[in-house]
Amino acid sequence: MRLTAAALAMLLAGCSVSSTQERGAWRPMPIPGATEPSQVIANSAPSDWREIAPDNLMVMELPEGRVVIELAPGFAPVHVANVRAFARGGWWNGATIYRMQDNYVAQWGNGDAEVALPAGVVQRPPAEYERSLAGLQLLEIPYPDAYAGTVGYADGWPVAFDRAAGLAWLPHCYGTVGVGRDLAPDTGTGGELYAVIGHGPRHLDRNIANVGRVVEGMSLLSARPRGTGDLGFYQADRGETAVPIRRIRLASDMPAAERPRFEAMRTDTAAFNDYVRGRANRGGTFFNRPAGGVDICNAPVPVRRKS
Amino acid sequence: MRLTAAALAMLLAGCSVSSTQERGAWRPMPIPGATEPSQVIANSAPSDWREIAPDNLMVMELPEGRVVIELAPGFAPVHVANVRAFARGGWWNGATIYRMQDNYVAQWGNGDAEVALPAGVVQRPPAEYERSLAGLQLLEIPYPDAYAGTVGYADGWPVAFDRAAGLAWLPHCYGTVGVGRDLAPDTGTGGELYAVIGHGPRHLDRNIANVGRVVEGMSLLSARPRGTGDLGFYQADRGETAVPIRRIRLASDMPAAERPRFEAMRTDTAAFNDYVRGRANRGGTFFNRPAGGVDICNAPVPVRRKS
């Protein structure tokens, strides 16, 4: 096999290796005039969206309103089955948000309280921290990632993945819902959940089972006073009150009239490609310089109420 | 020049080039057993820290307490000089936090109110969105970045940079303080400031003058109710009340007894290197899998009160 020196140089130019480990010489290439993400959404067709199944929508009722979560059974099936069993069994009715750690998580459940596990809950689910790439239609995005190397979307979710290992996982982004656990990997049932309320703590990726994302009512979690205890736990002896949860139900268990309906943008369409390109190349009247790249957590899959 | 097919395949495998632009094949290489960041800090020497000059510390007094900001004159000198002039002239005494946009910013100032500019304020400062690399001692970190390609630290600050262009800039991370502006680049004086309260909106990099970061009291900004108007502006006609600011002063203008003292970790030390490596390879008793990489916004420069 022959290559000219120039051809090899070109090949290598796309692949400069740093002194400590392989790293690409990727540099952002801004695209001026990319369509604004809001415009892409406004121009999208009904077929660019998929309705979220009621069995994958979970509604948390707080004193001030609702937080709605989409579940991701494709990424953590046993944990999501548990979450559904907890919801159906009324586990969280009367539970609390007991931890608010700034730039990190809002966490809820029954904490150390002795509450009987509902029927159907698997007590020691497997560590569903990643899944096989098999069966996923990946959209890889052309921007590097400090945690996974490659990231993109699959089946309506942001994903980080490792092609060589054949694995994919949900990254920890703002609004991601994960399963709280103790130190051992198999100690999280799904009864204690958290939502990310700060910069995506991606170091948790592959160390936690992620089960979904908040699709509405995020500020009912993010805007709460922080706990002053270690790790943001509320301290009753300092007058900090855990937030009562009225109840958490699956939309599929709600009367039809109360049931919220949401749709998420499909991630396998030309419109979604345009959306990501737009997020990576903000322009319009405000931005003087499009970035030319975007962090997976800064291009969340659009979700909206379905009328 | 000859290459075996296998050698070329290896070359290409380490260098997969996307259809649209060059990208390296960086993959994270976890380092098990890296020292935990908290331990690096605990083990650090006094010489690993630098005291923040009182002229670079700005204290915002809110009804519930103080927010303390470190200014970055090395990155936006004219804007920082303006910010000091606003503080000395009492511009923010009686101003408000009038915008709280979820996963984005808390913004304060006088908004559209007619308030005379203090003496010394430059009305149309240059667009200090980036600075020359000259004179900066860069610590480049070996993890890729979706926005700048290369990132690291300089003079105690996280930086994104472009060696070819000879430019560096402060990235938008959680707690970064930037200058609000109108659509034209030279319309921000520094009188209206914001702090990032969500996932780092890095698309703002090089489109805004960043002037500092919050070093204490962040949750007094992040935990506030969000505004329901467009872009999170509080809506008085919906009963949303802008948050009164008692006053904002430079520490250097405060009586010595009231003056807070802070120190930031130096970024040119072996200890800081260990800290970043630790942030990129969390281990200890909780993490089963170190990430092997870290996003610049997830390895903030440690800052602490100086006793």
Coordinates of C-alpha atoms in Angstrom, one line a residue:
Chain A
M1 CA 0.0 0.0 0.0
R2 CA 1.4 3.4 -1.0
L3 CA 0.6 6.8 0.3
T4 CA 2.4 10.0 -0.7
A5 CA 4.0 11.9 2.1
A6 CA 1.6 14.7 1.6
A7 CA -1.4 12.3 1.9
L8 CA 0.0 10.8 5.1
A9 CA 0.7 14.3 6.5
M10 CA -2.9 15.2 5.9
L11 CA -4.0 12.0 7.5
L12 CA -1.9 12.8 10.6
A13 CA -2.9 16.4 10.6
G14 CA -6.3 15.2 11.6
C15 CA -4.9 13.2 14.4
S16 CA -2.1 15.0 16.3
V17 CA -1.1 13.0 19.4
S18 CA -0.3 14.8 22.6
S19 CA 2.6 13.9 24.7
T20 CA 0.6 12.2 27.4
Q21 CA -2.1 10.4 25.5
E22 CA -3.8 10.3 22.2
R23 CA -5.8 13.4 21.6
G24 CA -7.2 14.7 18.4
A25 CA -6.5 18.1 17.0
W26 CA -10.1 18.9 16.7
R27 CA -10.8 22.6 16.5
P28 CA -14.3 24.1 16.3
M29 CA -15.4 25.2 12.9
P30 CA -18.2 27.7 13.3
I31 CA -20.9 27.7 10.7
P32 CA -22.3 31.2 10.4
G33 CA -25.9 31.5 9.5
A34 CA -27.0 28.1 10.9
T35 CA -30.7 28.1 11.6
E36 CA -31.5 29.1 15.2
P37 CA -32.7 26.1 17.3
S38 CA -36.0 27.9 18.2
Q39 CA -36.6 28.3 14.5
V40 CA -35.8 24.7 13.7
I41 CA -38.4 23.7 16.3
A42 CA -40.9 26.2 14.9
N43 CA -40.4 24.9 11.4
S44 CA -40.6 21.2 12.4
A45 CA -43.3 18.8 11.2
P46 CA -45.5 16.8 13.5
S47 CA -43.6 13.7 12.3
D48 CA -40.4 15.1 13.8
W49 CA -41.9 14.4 17.2
R50 CA -43.0 11.3 19.2
E51 CA -45.5 11.2 22.0
I52 CA -44.1 10.0 25.3
A53 CA -46.0 6.9 26.4
P54 CA -48.0 7.4 29.6
D55 CA -46.2 4.5 31.2
N56 CA -42.9 6.5 30.8
L57 CA -44.3 9.7 32.3
M58 CA -44.1 10.1 36.0
V59 CA -45.8 13.0 37.8
M60 CA -44.5 14.3 41.1
E61 CA -47.0 16.6 43.0
L62 CA -45.4 19.2 45.2
P63 CA -47.1 21.9 47.2
E64 CA -46.4 24.4 44.4
G65 CA -47.1 22.3 41.4
R66 CA -46.0 19.4 39.3
V67 CA -42.6 18.0 38.2
V68 CA -42.9 15.7 35.2
I69 CA -40.3 13.1 34.5
E70 CA -39.8 10.9 31.4
L71 CA -38.5 7.4 32.2
A72 CA -35.9 5.6 30.1
P73 CA -36.7 1.9 30.2
G74 CA -34.3 1.3 27.3
F75 CA -31.3 2.2 29.4
A76 CA -32.1 0.8 32.9
P77 CA -35.0 -1.6 32.5
V78 CA -35.0 -3.2 35.9
H79 CA -34.6 0.1 37.7
V80 CA -37.4 1.7 35.7
A81 CA -39.6 -1.3 36.4
N82 CA -38.8 -0.7 40.1
V83 CA -39.6 3.0 39.7
R84 CA -43.0 2.1 38.3
A85 CA -43.6 -0.3 41.1
F86 CA -42.7 2.4 43.7
A87 CA -45.1 4.8 42.0
R88 CA -47.9 2.3 41.8
G89 CA -47.3 1.2 45.4
G90 CA -47.6 4.7 46.7
W91 CA -44.0 4.6 48.1
W92 CA -43.4 8.3 47.5
N93 CA -46.8 9.6 48.8
G94 CA -45.7 11.5 51.9
A95 CA -42.0 11.2 51.1
T96 CA -39.8 14.3 50.9
I97 CA -37.2 16.1 49.0
Y98 CA -34.6 15.9 51.7
R99 CA -31.4 16.9 50.0
M100 CA -30.5 20.0 48.0
Q101 CA -26.9 20.3 47.2
D102 CA -25.9 23.4 45.2
N103 CA -24.6 22.8 41.7
Y104 CA -25.3 19.1 42.1
V105 CA -28.6 17.4 42.9
A106 CA -32.1 17.6 44.4
Q107 CA -32.8 14.2 46.0
W108 CA -36.1 12.7 47.2
G109 CA -37.5 9.5 48.7
N110 CA -38.0 8.1 52.2
G111 CA -34.3 8.4 53.2
D112 CA -33.6 6.4 56.3
A113 CA -37.3 6.0 57.2
E114 CA -38.6 2.4 57.5
V115 CA -41.2 2.1 54.7
A116 CA -42.2 -1.3 53.4
L117 CA -41.1 -1.9 49.8
P118 CA -44.1 -2.2 47.4
A119 CA -44.8 -5.4 45.7
G120 CA -42.8 -6.1 42.6
V121 CA -39.7 -4.1 43.6
V122 CA -36.4 -5.9 42.9
Q123 CA -34.3 -5.3 46.0
R124 CA -30.9 -5.7 44.4
P125 CA -31.2 -4.7 40.8
P126 CA -28.2 -5.2 38.6
A127 CA -25.9 -2.2 38.1
E128 CA -27.5 -0.9 34.9
Y129 CA -24.9 1.8 34.3
E130 CA -24.6 1.1 30.6
R131 CA -26.3 -0.9 27.9
S132 CA -25.3 -2.6 24.7
L133 CA -25.1 -0.5 21.6
A134 CA -27.0 -3.3 19.8
G135 CA -30.4 -2.1 18.7
L136 CA -29.6 1.6 19.1
Q137 CA -29.8 3.9 16.1
L138 CA -26.9 6.2 17.0
L139 CA -26.6 9.7 15.8
E140 CA -23.0 10.6 16.6
I141 CA -22.3 14.3 16.8
P142 CA -19.0 15.6 15.5
Y143 CA -17.8 17.4 18.7
P144 CA -15.4 15.8 21.2
D145 CA -16.3 15.0 24.8
A146 CA -14.0 15.0 27.8
Y147 CA -15.7 12.0 29.4
A148 CA -16.5 9.6 26.6
G149 CA -14.7 10.6 23.5
T150 CA -17.9 10.3 21.5
V151 CA -21.4 11.3 22.2
G152 CA -24.7 11.7 20.3
Y153 CA -28.3 10.6 20.5
A154 CA -30.3 7.4 20.3
D155 CA -34.0 6.7 20.6
G156 CA -34.7 10.3 21.7
W157 CA -32.0 10.4 24.4
P158 CA -28.6 12.0 24.7
V159 CA -26.0 9.2 24.9
A160 CA -22.3 8.8 25.5
F161 CA -20.8 5.7 24.0
D162 CA -17.8 3.5 23.4
R163 CA -18.0 1.8 20.0
A164 CA -15.0 -0.4 20.8
A165 CA -16.6 -1.8 23.9
G166 CA -20.1 -1.8 22.3
L167 CA -21.6 0.2 25.2
A168 CA -23.8 3.3 25.5
W169 CA -25.1 5.1 28.6
L170 CA -27.1 8.2 29.5
P171 CA -24.9 11.2 30.4
H172 CA -25.5 13.2 33.6
C173 CA -26.9 16.5 32.3
Y174 CA -29.1 19.2 33.9
G175 CA -32.4 17.5 34.7
T176 CA -31.1 13.9 34.4
V177 CA -32.8 11.7 37.0
G178 CA -30.6 9.0 38.6
V179 CA -30.9 6.4 41.3
G180 CA -29.4 7.2 44.6
R181 CA -27.3 4.4 46.1
D182 CA -25.1 3.5 49.0
L183 CA -21.4 2.7 48.4
A184 CA -22.0 -0.8 46.9
P185 CA -23.1 -0.7 43.2
D186 CA -26.2 -2.8 43.8
T187 CA -27.6 -0.9 46.8
G188 CA -29.9 1.5 44.8
T189 CA -33.4 0.2 44.2
G190 CA -34.9 3.4 42.6
G191 CA -36.8 4.4 45.7
E192 CA -34.4 7.3 46.3
L193 CA -34.0 9.4 43.2
Y194 CA -32.2 12.6 42.4
A195 CA -32.3 15.2 39.6
V196 CA -29.2 17.1 38.5
I197 CA -29.6 20.8 39.3
G198 CA -26.2 22.1 38.3
H199 CA -23.4 21.7 35.7
G200 CA -23.7 18.1 34.4
P201 CA -21.7 15.9 36.9
R202 CA -20.5 13.6 34.2
H203 CA -18.1 11.9 36.5
L204 CA -21.2 10.0 37.8
D205 CA -21.6 8.5 34.3
R206 CA -21.3 4.7 34.5
N207 CA -21.3 4.9 38.3
I208 CA -25.1 5.3 38.7
A209 CA -28.2 4.0 37.0
N210 CA -29.9 6.9 35.2
V211 CA -33.6 6.3 34.8
G212 CA -34.9 9.5 33.1
R213 CA -35.0 13.2 32.8
V214 CA -37.2 16.1 34.0
V215 CA -39.4 17.4 31.2
E216 CA -41.5 20.0 33.1
G217 CA -41.3 21.8 36.4
M218 CA -37.5 21.7 36.7
S219 CA -37.4 25.0 38.7
L220 CA -39.6 23.4 41.4
L221 CA -36.5 21.4 42.1
S222 CA -33.7 23.7 41.2
A223 CA -34.9 26.9 43.0
R224 CA -35.2 25.4 46.5
P225 CA -33.1 26.5 49.4
R226 CA -30.0 24.4 49.7
G227 CA -29.4 22.1 52.7
T228 CA -26.6 23.2 54.9
G229 CA -25.6 19.7 56.0
D230 CA -22.9 17.6 54.4
L231 CA -23.8 16.9 50.8
G232 CA -26.7 19.3 51.0
F233 CA -28.9 17.2 53.3
Y234 CA -31.5 19.4 55.1
Q235 CA -30.8 19.8 58.8
A236 CA -34.0 19.7 60.9
D237 CA -32.1 21.0 63.9
R238 CA -31.2 24.1 61.9
G239 CA -34.8 24.7 61.0
E240 CA -34.4 23.3 57.5
T241 CA -37.6 21.5 56.4
A242 CA -37.7 18.7 54.0
V243 CA -40.2 19.4 51.2
P244 CA -43.3 17.2 51.4
I245 CA -44.2 15.2 48.3
R246 CA -48.0 14.8 48.0
R247 CA -47.7 11.9 45.7
I248 CA -45.9 10.5 42.6
R249 CA -47.9 8.7 40.0
L250 CA -47.4 7.3 36.5
A251 CA -49.4 9.2 33.9
S252 CA -50.8 5.8 32.9
D253 CA -52.4 5.5 36.4
M254 CA -54.0 8.9 36.3
P255 CA -57.6 9.6 35.2
A256 CA -57.5 10.5 31.5
A257 CA -58.6 14.0 32.2
E258 CA -55.7 14.7 34.5
R259 CA -53.1 13.0 32.5
P260 CA -50.4 15.3 31.0
R261 CA -49.3 14.6 27.5
F262 CA -45.8 15.4 26.2
E263 CA -43.9 14.9 23.0
A264 CA -40.2 14.8 22.5
M265 CA -38.3 15.6 19.4
R266 CA -37.2 12.5 17.5
T267 CA -33.5 12.3 17.2
D268 CA -33.4 10.4 13.9
T269 CA -34.6 13.2 11.7
A270 CA -33.1 15.9 9.5
A271 CA -34.8 18.5 11.7
F272 CA -33.0 17.2 14.8
N273 CA -29.7 17.3 13.0
D274 CA -30.5 21.0 12.2
Y275 CA -31.4 21.6 15.8
V276 CA -28.0 20.3 17.0
R277 CA -26.2 22.2 14.4
G278 CA -28.1 25.3 15.5
R279 CA -27.2 24.7 19.1
A280 CA -23.5 24.4 18.1
N281 CA -23.6 27.5 16.0
R282 CA -25.8 30.1 17.7
G283 CA -26.2 33.2 15.6
G284 CA -29.1 35.5 15.2
T285 CA -28.9 39.1 16.4
F286 CA -27.0 38.5 19.7
F287 CA -24.2 36.1 18.9
N288 CA -21.2 37.6 17.2
R289 CA -19.3 34.3 17.0
P290 CA -20.9 30.9 16.6
A291 CA -19.1 28.4 18.8
G292 CA -18.7 25.7 16.2
G293 CA -19.3 23.0 18.8
V294 CA -21.6 22.0 21.5
D295 CA -21.4 20.0 24.7
I296 CA -24.0 17.1 24.7
C297 CA -25.6 18.6 27.8
N298 CA -26.1 21.9 26.0
A299 CA -28.1 20.4 23.2
P300 CA -31.0 18.7 25.2
V301 CA -33.7 16.9 23.3
P302 CA -36.6 19.3 23.0
V303 CA -39.7 18.3 24.8
R304 CA -43.0 20.1 24.8
R305 CA -46.6 19.7 25.9
K306 CA -48.8 18.0 23.4
S307 CA -52.1 19.7 22.9
Chain B
M1 CA 6.3 5.6 1.4
R2 CA 4.9 2.3 2.4
L3 CA 2.4 1.3 5.0
T4 CA 0.9 -2.1 5.5
A5 CA -2.8 -2.2 5.3
A6 CA -2.9 -3.1 9.0
A7 CA -0.8 -0.1 9.9
L8 CA -3.0 2.2 7.9
A9 CA -6.1 0.6 9.5
M10 CA -4.6 1.3 12.9
L11 CA -3.8 4.8 11.9
L12 CA -7.4 5.3 10.7
A13 CA -8.9 3.6 13.7
G14 CA -7.1 6.0 16.0
C15 CA -8.2 8.9 13.9
S16 CA -11.8 8.4 12.7
V17 CA -12.6 11.5 10.7
S18 CA -16.2 12.5 10.6
S19 CA -17.8 13.4 7.3
T20 CA -18.0 17.1 8.1
Q21 CA -14.8 18.0 9.9
E22 CA -11.6 16.7 11.5
R23 CA -11.8 15.1 14.8
G24 CA -9.4 13.2 16.9
A25 CA -9.9 9.8 18.4
W26 CA -9.3 10.8 22.0
R27 CA -10.6 8.3 24.4
P28 CA -10.6 8.6 28.1
M29 CA -7.9 6.7 30.0
P30 CA -9.0 6.3 33.6
I31 CA -6.3 6.3 36.3
P32 CA -7.5 4.2 39.1
G33 CA -6.2 5.2 42.5
A34 CA -5.7 9.0 41.8
T35 CA -5.8 11.0 44.9
E36 CA -9.2 12.4 45.7
P37 CA -9.5 16.1 45.1
S38 CA -10.5 16.8 48.7
Q39 CA -7.4 15.0 49.9
V40 CA -5.2 16.9 47.5
I41 CA -6.5 20.1 49.1
A42 CA -6.1 18.8 52.6
N43 CA -2.5 17.9 51.8
S44 CA -1.7 21.1 50.1
A45 CA 0.9 23.6 51.4
P46 CA 0.3 27.3 52.2
S47 CA 2.4 28.0 49.1
D48 CA -0.1 26.3 46.9
W49 CA -2.5 29.2 47.5
R50 CA -2.6 32.9 46.7
E51 CA -4.6 35.4 48.6
I52 CA -7.2 37.3 46.5
A53 CA -6.3 41.0 46.5
P54 CA -9.0 43.1 48.2
D55 CA -9.4 45.2 45.1
N56 CA -10.4 42.0 43.2
L57 CA -13.0 41.0 45.8
M58 CA -16.5 42.4 45.5
V59 CA -19.2 41.8 48.2
M60 CA -22.9 41.9 47.4
E61 CA -25.1 42.3 50.4
L62 CA -28.5 40.7 50.0
P63 CA -31.2 40.4 52.7
E64 CA -30.1 36.9 53.6
G65 CA -26.4 37.3 53.4
R66 CA -23.4 37.9 51.2
V67 CA -22.3 36.9 47.7
V68 CA -18.6 37.3 47.2
I69 CA -17.1 37.7 43.7
E70 CA -13.5 37.5 42.5
L71 CA -12.8 39.9 39.7
A72 CA -10.6 39.0 36.7
P73 CA -8.8 42.2 35.6
G74 CA -6.3 40.2 33.6
F75 CA -9.1 39.1 31.2
A76 CA -11.3 42.2 30.9
P77 CA -9.4 45.1 32.3
V78 CA -11.7 48.0 31.1
H79 CA -14.8 46.2 32.2
V80 CA -13.3 45.3 35.6
A81 CA -12.2 48.9 36.0
N82 CA -15.8 49.9 35.2
V83 CA -17.1 47.3 37.8
R84 CA -14.9 48.9 40.4
A85 CA -16.1 52.3 39.5
F86 CA -19.8 51.2 39.7
A87 CA -19.1 49.7 43.2
R88 CA -17.3 52.8 44.4
G89 CA -20.0 55.0 43.0
G90 CA -22.8 53.1 44.8
W91 CA -24.4 52.2 41.5
W92 CA -25.8 48.9 42.9
N93 CA -26.9 50.2 46.3
G94 CA -30.7 49.8 45.9
A95 CA -30.5 47.9 42.6
T96 CA -32.1 44.5 42.3
I97 CA -31.7 41.0 41.0
Y98 CA -34.4 41.2 38.3
R99 CA -33.8 38.2 36.2
M100 CA -33.7 34.5 37.2
Q101 CA -33.6 32.2 34.2
D102 CA -33.5 28.5 35.1
N103 CA -30.4 26.6 34.0
Y104 CA -28.9 29.9 32.8
V105 CA -28.3 33.1 34.8
A106 CA -29.2 35.3 37.7
Q107 CA -28.8 38.9 36.6
W108 CA -28.7 42.1 38.6
G109 CA -28.3 45.9 38.2
N110 CA -30.6 48.8 37.5
G111 CA -32.2 47.4 34.4
D112 CA -34.1 50.0 32.5
A113 CA -34.1 52.4 35.5
E114 CA -32.5 55.8 34.8
V115 CA -29.5 56.0 37.2
A116 CA -26.6 58.3 36.5
L117 CA -23.4 56.5 35.7
P118 CA -20.7 57.0 38.4
A119 CA -17.6 58.9 37.6
G120 CA -14.9 57.0 35.8
V121 CA -17.2 54.5 34.0
V122 CA -16.3 54.1 30.4
Q123 CA -19.5 54.1 28.5
R124 CA -18.5 52.0 25.6
P125 CA -15.7 49.7 26.6
P126 CA -14.1 47.6 24.0
A127 CA -15.4 44.0 23.4
E128 CA -13.0 42.3 25.8
Y129 CA -14.2 38.8 24.9
E130 CA -10.7 37.3 24.7
R131 CA -7.1 38.4 25.4
S132 CA -3.7 37.6 24.1
L133 CA -2.0 34.5 25.2
A134 CA 1.2 36.5 25.7
G135 CA 2.2 36.7 29.4
L136 CA -0.1 33.8 30.5
Q137 CA 1.5 30.7 32.0
L138 CA -0.8 28.1 30.5
L139 CA -1.5 24.7 32.1
E140 CA -3.1 22.8 29.2
I141 CA -5.2 19.8 30.4
P142 CA -5.2 16.7 28.3
Y143 CA -8.9 16.4 27.8
P144 CA -10.8 17.7 24.7
D145 CA -13.3 20.4 24.8
A146 CA -16.3 20.7 22.5
Y147 CA -16.1 24.5 22.3
A148 CA -12.4 25.4 22.1
G149 CA -10.5 22.3 21.4
T150 CA -8.1 23.0 24.1
V151 CA -8.6 24.2 27.7
G152 CA -6.7 24.6 30.8
Y153 CA -5.7 27.1 33.5
A154 CA -3.8 30.3 33.7
D155 CA -3.1 32.7 36.6
G156 CA -5.6 31.0 38.8
W157 CA -8.4 30.9 36.3
P158 CA -9.9 28.3 34.0
V159 CA -9.2 29.3 30.4
A160 CA -10.2 28.2 26.9
F161 CA -7.7 29.0 24.3
D162 CA -6.6 28.9 20.7
R163 CA -2.8 28.7 20.3
A164 CA -2.9 29.3 16.6
A165 CA -4.8 32.5 17.1
G166 CA -2.8 33.4 20.2
L167 CA -5.9 34.0 22.2
A168 CA -7.4 33.0 25.6
W169 CA -10.7 33.6 27.3
L170 CA -12.6 32.7 30.4
P171 CA -15.2 30.0 29.8
H172 CA -18.7 30.3 31.0
C173 CA -19.0 27.9 33.9
Y174 CA -21.3 27.6 36.9
G175 CA -20.6 30.8 39.0
T176 CA -18.9 32.7 36.2
V177 CA -19.9 36.4 36.3
G178 CA -20.4 38.2 32.9
V179 CA -21.4 41.5 31.6
G180 CA -25.0 41.8 30.4
R181 CA -25.2 43.6 27.1
D182 CA -27.7 44.6 24.4
L183 CA -27.4 43.3 20.9
A184 CA -24.4 45.4 19.9
P185 CA -21.1 44.1 21.3
D186 CA -20.1 47.4 22.9
T187 CA -23.3 48.0 24.8
G188 CA -22.4 46.4 28.1
T189 CA -20.7 48.7 30.6
G190 CA -20.5 46.2 33.5
G191 CA -23.4 47.9 35.3
E192 CA -25.6 44.9 34.6
L193 CA -24.0 41.7 35.6
Y194 CA -25.1 38.0 35.7
A195 CA -23.8 34.8 37.3
V196 CA -24.3 31.5 35.6
I197 CA -26.6 29.2 37.7
G198 CA -26.9 26.2 35.4
H199 CA -24.9 24.0 33.1
G200 CA -22.1 26.1 31.7
P201 CA -23.5 28.0 28.7
R202 CA -20.3 27.9 26.8
H203 CA -21.9 29.2 23.6
L204 CA -21.6 32.6 25.3
D205 CA -17.8 32.3 25.3
R206 CA -16.2 35.0 23.1
N207 CA -19.6 36.7 22.9
I208 CA -19.6 38.3 26.3
A209 CA -17.0 40.0 28.6
N210 CA -16.5 37.8 31.6
V211 CA -15.3 39.7 34.6
G212 CA -15.1 37.2 37.4
R213 CA -16.6 34.3 39.4
V214 CA -18.6 33.8 42.6
V215 CA -16.4 32.5 45.3
E216 CA -19.0 32.4 48.2
G217 CA -22.7 32.6 48.6
M218 CA -23.6 31.1 45.3
S219 CA -26.8 29.5 46.6
L220 CA -28.1 33.0 47.4
L221 CA -28.3 33.4 43.7
S222 CA -29.0 29.9 42.4
A223 CA -31.8 29.0 44.9
R224 CA -34.1 31.9 44.1
P225 CA -37.5 31.5 42.4
R226 CA -37.2 31.8 38.7
G227 CA -38.9 34.6 36.8
T228 CA -41.8 33.6 34.6
G229 CA -41.3 36.3 32.0
D230 CA -39.4 35.8 28.7
L231 CA -35.7 35.0 29.5
G232 CA -36.6 34.7 33.2
F233 CA -37.3 38.3 33.9
Y234 CA -39.4 38.8 37.0
Q235 CA -42.9 40.0 36.2
A236 CA -44.2 42.5 38.8
D237 CA -47.7 42.2 37.4
R238 CA -47.6 38.5 38.3
G239 CA -46.5 39.2 41.9
E240 CA -42.9 38.4 41.3
T241 CA -40.6 40.7 43.3
A242 CA -37.1 41.7 42.2
V243 CA -34.7 41.0 45.0
P244 CA -33.3 44.2 46.6
I245 CA -29.5 44.5 46.8
R246 CA -28.5 46.5 49.9
R247 CA -25.2 47.4 48.5
I248 CA -22.1 46.1 46.6
R249 CA -18.7 47.1 47.7
L250 CA -15.1 46.2 46.9
A251 CA -13.4 44.5 49.9
S252 CA -10.7 47.2 49.6
D253 CA -13.4 49.8 50.4
M254 CA -14.7 48.0 53.5
P255 CA -13.4 48.6 57.0
A256 CA -10.6 46.2 57.8
A257 CA -12.7 44.4 60.4
E258 CA -15.5 43.6 57.9
R259 CA -13.3 42.7 55.0
P260 CA -13.6 39.0 54.0
R261 CA -10.3 37.3 53.0
F262 CA -10.2 34.5 50.5
E263 CA -7.4 32.5 48.9
A264 CA -7.5 30.6 45.6
M265 CA -5.4 27.6 44.7
R266 CA -2.5 28.5 42.5
T267 CA -2.8 26.8 39.1
D268 CA 0.9 26.5 38.5
T269 CA 1.8 23.9 41.1
A270 CA 2.1 20.1 41.4
A271 CA -0.7 20.2 43.9
F272 CA -3.1 21.7 41.3
N273 CA -2.1 19.2 38.7
D274 CA -2.9 16.5 41.2
Y275 CA -6.2 18.2 41.9
V276 CA -7.2 18.2 38.2
R277 CA -6.1 14.6 37.8
G278 CA -8.2 13.7 40.8
R279 CA -11.3 15.5 39.4
A280 CA -10.8 13.5 36.2
N281 CA -10.4 10.2 38.0
R282 CA -12.7 10.2 41.0
G283 CA -12.3 7.0 43.0
G284 CA -12.6 6.5 46.7
T285 CA -15.3 4.4 48.1
F286 CA -18.2 5.5 45.9
F287 CA -16.9 5.6 42.3
N288 CA -16.5 2.2 40.6
R289 CA -15.2 3.7 37.4
P290 CA -13.0 6.8 37.2
A291 CA -14.0 8.9 34.2
G292 CA -10.5 9.4 32.8
G293 CA -11.4 12.9 31.8
V294 CA -13.0 16.1 33.0
D295 CA -14.8 19.0 31.6
I296 CA -13.1 22.4 32.4
C297 CA -16.2 23.5 34.2
N298 CA -16.1 20.4 36.5
A299 CA -12.7 21.2 37.8
P300 CA -13.2 24.6 39.2
V301 CA -10.2 26.3 40.9
P302 CA -10.6 25.7 44.7
V303 CA -11.3 28.9 46.7
R304 CA -11.6 29.1 50.5
R305 CA -11.8 31.6 53.3
K306 CA -8.4 32.6 54.6
S307 CA -8.2 32.6 58.3

